[in-house]
PDB file of C-alpha atoms in Angstrom:
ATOM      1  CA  UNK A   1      -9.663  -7.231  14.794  1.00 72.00           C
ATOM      2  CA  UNK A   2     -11.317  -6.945  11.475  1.00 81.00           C
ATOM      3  CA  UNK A   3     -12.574 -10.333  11.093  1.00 90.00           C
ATOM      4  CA  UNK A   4     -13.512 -10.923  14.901  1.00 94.00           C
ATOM      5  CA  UNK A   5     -17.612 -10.511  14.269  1.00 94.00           C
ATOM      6  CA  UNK A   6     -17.461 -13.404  11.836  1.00 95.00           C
ATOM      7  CA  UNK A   7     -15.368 -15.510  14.437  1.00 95.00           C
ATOM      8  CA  UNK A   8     -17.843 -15.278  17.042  1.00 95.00           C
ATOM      9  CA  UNK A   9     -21.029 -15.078  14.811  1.00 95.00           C
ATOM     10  CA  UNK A  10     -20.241 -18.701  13.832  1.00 94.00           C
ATOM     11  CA  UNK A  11     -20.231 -20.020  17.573  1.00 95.00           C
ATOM     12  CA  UNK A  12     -23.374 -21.484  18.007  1.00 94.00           C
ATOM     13  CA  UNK A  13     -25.963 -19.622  20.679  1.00 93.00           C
ATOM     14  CA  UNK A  14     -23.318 -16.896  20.742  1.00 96.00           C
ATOM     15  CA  UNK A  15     -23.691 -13.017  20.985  1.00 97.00           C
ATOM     16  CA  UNK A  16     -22.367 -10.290  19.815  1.00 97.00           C
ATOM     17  CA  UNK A  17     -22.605  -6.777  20.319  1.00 97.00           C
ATOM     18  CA  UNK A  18     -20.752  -3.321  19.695  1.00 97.00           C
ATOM     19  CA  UNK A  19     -22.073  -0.432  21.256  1.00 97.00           C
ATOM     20  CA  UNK A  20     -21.665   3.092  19.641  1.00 97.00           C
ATOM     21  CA  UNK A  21     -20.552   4.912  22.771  1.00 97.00           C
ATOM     22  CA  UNK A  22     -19.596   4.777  26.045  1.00 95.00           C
ATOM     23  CA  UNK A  23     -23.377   5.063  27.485  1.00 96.00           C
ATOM     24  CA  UNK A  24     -23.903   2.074  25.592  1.00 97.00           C
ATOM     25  CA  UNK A  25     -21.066   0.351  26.255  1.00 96.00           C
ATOM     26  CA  UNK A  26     -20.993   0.649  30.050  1.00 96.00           C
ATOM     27  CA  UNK A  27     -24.759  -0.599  30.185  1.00 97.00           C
ATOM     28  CA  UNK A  28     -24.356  -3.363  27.754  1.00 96.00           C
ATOM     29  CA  UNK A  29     -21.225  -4.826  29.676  1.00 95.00           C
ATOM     30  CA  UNK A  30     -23.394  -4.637  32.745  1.00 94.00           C
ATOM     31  CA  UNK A  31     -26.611  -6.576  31.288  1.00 93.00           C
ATOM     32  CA  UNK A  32     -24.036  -8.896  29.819  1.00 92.00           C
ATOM     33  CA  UNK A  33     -23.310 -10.566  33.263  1.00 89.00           C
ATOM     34  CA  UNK A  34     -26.507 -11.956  33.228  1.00 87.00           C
ATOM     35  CA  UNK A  35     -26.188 -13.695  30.087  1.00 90.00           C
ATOM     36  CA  UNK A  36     -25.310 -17.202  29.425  1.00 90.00           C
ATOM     37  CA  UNK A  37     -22.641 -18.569  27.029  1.00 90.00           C
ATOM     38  CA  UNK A  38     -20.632 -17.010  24.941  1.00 95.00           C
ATOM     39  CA  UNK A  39     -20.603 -13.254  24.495  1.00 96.00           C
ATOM     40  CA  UNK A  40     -18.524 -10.994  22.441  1.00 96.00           C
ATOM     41  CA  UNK A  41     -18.636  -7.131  22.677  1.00 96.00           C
ATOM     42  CA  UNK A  42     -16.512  -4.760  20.516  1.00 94.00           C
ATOM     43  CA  UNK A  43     -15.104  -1.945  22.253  1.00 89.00           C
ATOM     44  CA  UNK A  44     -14.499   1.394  20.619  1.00 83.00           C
ATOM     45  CA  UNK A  45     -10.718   2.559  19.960  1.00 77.00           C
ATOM     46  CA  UNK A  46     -11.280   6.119  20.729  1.00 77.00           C
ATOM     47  CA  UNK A  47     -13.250   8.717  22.879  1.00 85.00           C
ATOM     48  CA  UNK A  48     -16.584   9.470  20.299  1.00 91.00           C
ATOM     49  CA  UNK A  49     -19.248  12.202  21.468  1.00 95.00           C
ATOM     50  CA  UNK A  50     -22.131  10.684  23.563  1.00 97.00           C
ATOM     51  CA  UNK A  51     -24.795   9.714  22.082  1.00 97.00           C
ATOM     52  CA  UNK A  52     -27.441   7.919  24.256  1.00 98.00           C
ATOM     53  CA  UNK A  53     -28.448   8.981  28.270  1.00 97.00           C
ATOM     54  CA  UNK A  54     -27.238   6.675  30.921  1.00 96.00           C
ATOM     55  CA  UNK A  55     -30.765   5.722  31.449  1.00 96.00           C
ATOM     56  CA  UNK A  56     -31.320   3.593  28.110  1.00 97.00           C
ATOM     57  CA  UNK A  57     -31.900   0.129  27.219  1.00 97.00           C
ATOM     58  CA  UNK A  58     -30.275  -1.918  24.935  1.00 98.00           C
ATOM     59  CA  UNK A  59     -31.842  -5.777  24.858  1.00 96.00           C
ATOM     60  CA  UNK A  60     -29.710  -8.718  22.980  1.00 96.00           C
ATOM     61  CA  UNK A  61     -31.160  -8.539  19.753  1.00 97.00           C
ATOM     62  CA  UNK A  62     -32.103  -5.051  19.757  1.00 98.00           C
ATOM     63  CA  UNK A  63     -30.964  -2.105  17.562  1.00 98.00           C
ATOM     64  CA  UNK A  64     -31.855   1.992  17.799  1.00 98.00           C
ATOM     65  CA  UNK A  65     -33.442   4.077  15.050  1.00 98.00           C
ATOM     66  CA  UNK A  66     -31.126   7.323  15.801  1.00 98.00           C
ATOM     67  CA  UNK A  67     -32.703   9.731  12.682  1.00 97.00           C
ATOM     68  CA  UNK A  68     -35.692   9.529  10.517  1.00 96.00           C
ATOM     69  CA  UNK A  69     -38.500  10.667   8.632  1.00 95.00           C
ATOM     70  CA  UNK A  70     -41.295  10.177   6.466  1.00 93.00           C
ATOM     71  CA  UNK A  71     -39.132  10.601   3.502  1.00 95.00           C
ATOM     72  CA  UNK A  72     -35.891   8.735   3.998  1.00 97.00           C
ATOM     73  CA  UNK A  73     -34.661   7.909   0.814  1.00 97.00           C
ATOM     74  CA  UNK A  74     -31.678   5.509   2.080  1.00 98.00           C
ATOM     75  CA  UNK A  75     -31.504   3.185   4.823  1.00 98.00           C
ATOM     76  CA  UNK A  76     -27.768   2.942   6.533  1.00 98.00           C
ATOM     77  CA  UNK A  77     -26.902  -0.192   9.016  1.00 98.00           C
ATOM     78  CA  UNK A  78     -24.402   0.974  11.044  1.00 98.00           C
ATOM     79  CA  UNK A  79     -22.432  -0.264  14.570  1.00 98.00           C
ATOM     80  CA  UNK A  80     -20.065   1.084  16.629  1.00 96.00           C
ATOM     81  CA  UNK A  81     -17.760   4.077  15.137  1.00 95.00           C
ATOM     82  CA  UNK A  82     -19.786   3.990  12.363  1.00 97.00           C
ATOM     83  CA  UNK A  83     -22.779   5.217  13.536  1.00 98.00           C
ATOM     84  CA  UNK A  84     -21.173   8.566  13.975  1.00 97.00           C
ATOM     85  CA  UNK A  85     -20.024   8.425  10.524  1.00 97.00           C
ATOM     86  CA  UNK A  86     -23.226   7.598   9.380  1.00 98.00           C
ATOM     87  CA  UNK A  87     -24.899  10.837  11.762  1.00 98.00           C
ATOM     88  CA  UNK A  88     -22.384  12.622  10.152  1.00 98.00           C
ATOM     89  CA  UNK A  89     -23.848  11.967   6.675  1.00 98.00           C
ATOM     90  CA  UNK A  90     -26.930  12.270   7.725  1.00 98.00           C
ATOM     91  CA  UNK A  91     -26.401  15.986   9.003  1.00 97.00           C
ATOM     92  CA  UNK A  92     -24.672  16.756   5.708  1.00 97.00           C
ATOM     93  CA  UNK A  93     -28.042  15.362   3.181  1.00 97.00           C
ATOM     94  CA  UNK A  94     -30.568  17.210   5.877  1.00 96.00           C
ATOM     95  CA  UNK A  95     -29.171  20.399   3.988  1.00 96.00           C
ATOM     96  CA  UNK A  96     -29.289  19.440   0.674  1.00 96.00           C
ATOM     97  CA  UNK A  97     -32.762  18.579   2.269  1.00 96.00           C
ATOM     98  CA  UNK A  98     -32.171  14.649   1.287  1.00 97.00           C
ATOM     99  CA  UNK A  99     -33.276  12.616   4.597  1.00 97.00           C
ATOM    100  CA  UNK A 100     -31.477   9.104   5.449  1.00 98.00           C
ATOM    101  CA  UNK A 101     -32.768   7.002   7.749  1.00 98.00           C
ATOM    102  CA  UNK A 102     -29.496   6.114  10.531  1.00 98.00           C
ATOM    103  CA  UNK A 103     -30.137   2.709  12.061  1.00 98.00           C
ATOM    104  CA  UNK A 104     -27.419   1.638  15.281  1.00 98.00           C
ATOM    105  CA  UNK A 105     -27.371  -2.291  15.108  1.00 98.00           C
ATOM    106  CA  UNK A 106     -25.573  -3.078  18.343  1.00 98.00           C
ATOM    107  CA  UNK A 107     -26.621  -5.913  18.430  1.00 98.00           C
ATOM    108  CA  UNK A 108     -25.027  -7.623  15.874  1.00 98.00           C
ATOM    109  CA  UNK A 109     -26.019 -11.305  17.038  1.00 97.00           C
ATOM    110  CA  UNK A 110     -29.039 -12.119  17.509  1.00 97.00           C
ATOM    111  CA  UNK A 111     -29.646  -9.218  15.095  1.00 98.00           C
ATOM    112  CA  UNK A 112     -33.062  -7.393  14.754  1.00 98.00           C
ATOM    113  CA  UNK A 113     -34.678  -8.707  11.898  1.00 97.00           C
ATOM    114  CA  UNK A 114     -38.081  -6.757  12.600  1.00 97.00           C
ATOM    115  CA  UNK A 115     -36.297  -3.576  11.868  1.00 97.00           C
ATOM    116  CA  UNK A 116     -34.047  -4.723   8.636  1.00 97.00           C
ATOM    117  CA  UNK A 117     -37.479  -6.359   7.366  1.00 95.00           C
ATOM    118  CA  UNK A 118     -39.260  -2.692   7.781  1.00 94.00           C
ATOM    119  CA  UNK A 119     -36.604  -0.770   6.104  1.00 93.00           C
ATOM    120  CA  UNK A 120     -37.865  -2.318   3.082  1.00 90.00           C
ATOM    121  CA  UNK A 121     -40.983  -0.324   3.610  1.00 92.00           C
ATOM    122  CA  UNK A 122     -39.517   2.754   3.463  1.00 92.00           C
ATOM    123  CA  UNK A 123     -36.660   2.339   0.826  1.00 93.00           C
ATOM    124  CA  UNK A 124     -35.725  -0.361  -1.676  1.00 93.00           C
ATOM    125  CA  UNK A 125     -31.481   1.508  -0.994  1.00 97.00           C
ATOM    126  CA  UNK A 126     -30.015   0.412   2.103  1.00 97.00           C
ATOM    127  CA  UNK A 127     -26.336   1.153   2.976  1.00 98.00           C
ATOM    128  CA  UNK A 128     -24.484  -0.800   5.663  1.00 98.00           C
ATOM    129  CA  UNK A 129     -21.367   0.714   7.151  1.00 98.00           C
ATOM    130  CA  UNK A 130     -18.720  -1.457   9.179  1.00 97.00           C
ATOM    131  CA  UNK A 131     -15.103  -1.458  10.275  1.00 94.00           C
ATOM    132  CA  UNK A 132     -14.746  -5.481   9.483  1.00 95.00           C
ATOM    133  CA  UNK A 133     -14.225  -7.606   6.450  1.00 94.00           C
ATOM    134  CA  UNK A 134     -16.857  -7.708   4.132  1.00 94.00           C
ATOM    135  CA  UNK A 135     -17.248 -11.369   5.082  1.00 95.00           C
ATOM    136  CA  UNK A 136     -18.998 -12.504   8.110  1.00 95.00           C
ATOM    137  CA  UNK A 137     -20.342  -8.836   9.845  1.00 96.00           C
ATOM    138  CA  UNK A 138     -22.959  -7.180   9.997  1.00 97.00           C
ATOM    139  CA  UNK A 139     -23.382  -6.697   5.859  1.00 97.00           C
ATOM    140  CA  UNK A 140     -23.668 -10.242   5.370  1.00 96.00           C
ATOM    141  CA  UNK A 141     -26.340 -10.864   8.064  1.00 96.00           C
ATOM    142  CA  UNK A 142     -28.118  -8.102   6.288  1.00 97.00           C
ATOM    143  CA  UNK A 143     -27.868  -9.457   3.338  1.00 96.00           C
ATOM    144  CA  UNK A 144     -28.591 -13.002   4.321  1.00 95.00           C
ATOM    145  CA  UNK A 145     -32.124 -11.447   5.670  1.00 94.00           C
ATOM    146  CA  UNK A 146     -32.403  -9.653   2.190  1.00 93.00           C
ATOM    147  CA  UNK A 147     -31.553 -12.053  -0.798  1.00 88.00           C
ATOM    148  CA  UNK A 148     -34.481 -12.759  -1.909  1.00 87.00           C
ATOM    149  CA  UNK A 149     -35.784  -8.959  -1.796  1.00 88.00           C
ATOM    150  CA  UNK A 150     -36.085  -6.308  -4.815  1.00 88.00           C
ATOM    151  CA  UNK A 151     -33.554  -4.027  -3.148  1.00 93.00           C
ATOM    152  CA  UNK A 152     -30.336  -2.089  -3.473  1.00 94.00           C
ATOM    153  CA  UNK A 153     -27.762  -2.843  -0.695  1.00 96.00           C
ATOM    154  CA  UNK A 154     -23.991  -1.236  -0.980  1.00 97.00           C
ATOM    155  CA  UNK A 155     -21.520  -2.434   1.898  1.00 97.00           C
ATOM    156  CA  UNK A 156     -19.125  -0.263   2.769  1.00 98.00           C
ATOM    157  CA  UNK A 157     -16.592  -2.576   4.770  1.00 97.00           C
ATOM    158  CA  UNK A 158     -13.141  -2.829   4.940  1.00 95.00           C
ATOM    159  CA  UNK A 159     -11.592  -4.135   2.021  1.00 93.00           C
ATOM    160  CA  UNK A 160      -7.962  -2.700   1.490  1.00 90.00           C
ATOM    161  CA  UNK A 161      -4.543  -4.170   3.681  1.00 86.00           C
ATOM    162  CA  UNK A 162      -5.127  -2.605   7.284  1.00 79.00           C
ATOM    163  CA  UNK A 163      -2.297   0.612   7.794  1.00 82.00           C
ATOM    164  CA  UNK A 164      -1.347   2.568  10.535  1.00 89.00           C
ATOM    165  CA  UNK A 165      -2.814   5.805  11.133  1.00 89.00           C
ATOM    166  CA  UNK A 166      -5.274   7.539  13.583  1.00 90.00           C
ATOM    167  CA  UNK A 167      -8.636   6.315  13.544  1.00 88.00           C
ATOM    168  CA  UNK A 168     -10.006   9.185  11.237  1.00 91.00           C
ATOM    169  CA  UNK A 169      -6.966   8.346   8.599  1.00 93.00           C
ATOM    170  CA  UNK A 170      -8.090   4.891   8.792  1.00 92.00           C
ATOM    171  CA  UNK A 171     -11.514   5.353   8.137  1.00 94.00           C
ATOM    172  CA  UNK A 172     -11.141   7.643   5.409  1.00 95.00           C
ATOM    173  CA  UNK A 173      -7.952   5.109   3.957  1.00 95.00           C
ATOM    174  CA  UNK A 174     -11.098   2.057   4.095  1.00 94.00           C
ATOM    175  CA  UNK A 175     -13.614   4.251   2.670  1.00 95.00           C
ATOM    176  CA  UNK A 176     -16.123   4.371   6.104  1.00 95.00           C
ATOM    177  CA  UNK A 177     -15.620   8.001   6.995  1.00 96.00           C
ATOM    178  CA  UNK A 178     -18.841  10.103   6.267  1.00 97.00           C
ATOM    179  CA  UNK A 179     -17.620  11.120   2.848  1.00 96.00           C
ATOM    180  CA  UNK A 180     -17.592   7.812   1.979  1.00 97.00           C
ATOM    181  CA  UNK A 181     -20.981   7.506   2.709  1.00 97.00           C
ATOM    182  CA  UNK A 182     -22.072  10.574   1.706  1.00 97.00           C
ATOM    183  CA  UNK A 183     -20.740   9.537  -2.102  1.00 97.00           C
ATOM    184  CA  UNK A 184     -22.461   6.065  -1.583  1.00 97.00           C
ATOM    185  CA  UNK A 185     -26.104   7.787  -0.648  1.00 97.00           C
ATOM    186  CA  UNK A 186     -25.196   9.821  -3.672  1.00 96.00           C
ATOM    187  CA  UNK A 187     -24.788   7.287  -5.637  1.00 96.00           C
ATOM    188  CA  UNK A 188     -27.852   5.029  -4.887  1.00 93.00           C
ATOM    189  CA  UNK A 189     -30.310   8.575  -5.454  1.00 91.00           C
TER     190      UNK A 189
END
C-alpha cells in the first residue's frame, strides 16, 4: 500500500505507526494491545539490519534521533525502510565530513511535533523520506507543522506508477534509495 498512511491518518483518534526494524516492530505490536481504537502499523517487506536493542521504548507519538551533531546541516524525516536509507546517507556525508541529522518518525500519528519544531533550530533544510504518495504521509504532516516557517523542505515520496522489482530496484526506480538522498542533501548545501 502506498496510500495506506493517508487512509488511516484521516480516521479520527486513530494511530499509526511503522517501525524501522524488527526490534521495533515486535515491541510496538506488543504496546499496541493496550491501546484503544483504531491502530494501523506498517510492516516492513524485507529482513533490514537491526537497529534498536530489544530493551527500547517506543511511546505513541514518539520518534528516535538515530545520528547527530552540533553541525548537522540537513534534517531527514524518515520511517520504516527509509531510515536505513537515510543511515546510509548519512554514513556516506560523515566522509565528505558533511553531518545530517537522521530522525526515525515511527510514529507517524500522533506525530512528534516537539522534535519537527526543534529541527528548525538546527537547520532551516529538512528532507523527508517515505515509501507512500506524496499525499497524506508523513511529508505532509511535516509540512502541515511547517507552513508558516522560513525553511527548505524536499519530499522524497513515491511519485512514479508502482513496478515490480526487489525492494532495492524499487527504491532506487522511486528515487528513496540513499543515492537519492544523498543528491537531495547535495542539493539543499
Amino acid at each position: 500500500g502506498l496510500g495506506d498512511i493517508a487512509l488511516f491518518r484521516d480516521v479520527l483518534d486513530s494511530v499509526v505507526l511503522a517501525p524501522a526494524d524488527t526490534n521495533s516492530t515486535r515491541i510496538i505490536t506488543r504496546d499496541l494491545n493496550n491501546q484503544k481504537g483504531i491502530s494501523y502499523l506498517i510492516f516492513l517487506r524485507k529482513s533490514l539490519p537491526v537497529i534498536y536493542s530489544s530493551s527500547e521504548e517506543f511511546p505513541i507519538g514518539g520518534s528516535k534521533t538515530l545520528l547527530k551533531s552540533e553541525d548537522d546541516k540537513v534534517v531527514i524525516f524518515a520511517h520504516g525502510v527509509t531510515v536505513h536509507e537515510a543511515l546510509k546517507t548519512a554514513h556516506i556525508l560523515k566522509n565528505e565530513d558533511v553531518n545530517i541529522r537522521v530522525i526515525d518518525m515511527y510514529s507517524i500519528k500522533p506525530i512528534d511535533k516537539k522534535i519537527i519544531l526543534n529541527a528548525l533550530g538546527i537547520t532551516k533544510k529538512i528532507i523527508v523520506v517515505e515509501d507512500h504518495y506524496e499525499q497524506g504521509g508523513l511529508g505532509e504532516a511535516v509540512k502541515s507543522l511547517l507552513f508558516d516557517a522560513c525553511v527548505s523542505i524536499k519530499h522524497l515520496c513515491v511519485s512514479k506508477v508502482p513496478s515490480s522489482g526487489s525492494p532495492e530496484e524499487l527504491l532506487e526506480f522511486e528515487g528513496l534509495d540513499s543515492n537519492a538522498i544523498l543528491q537531495a542533501v547535495k542539493e539543499m548545501l
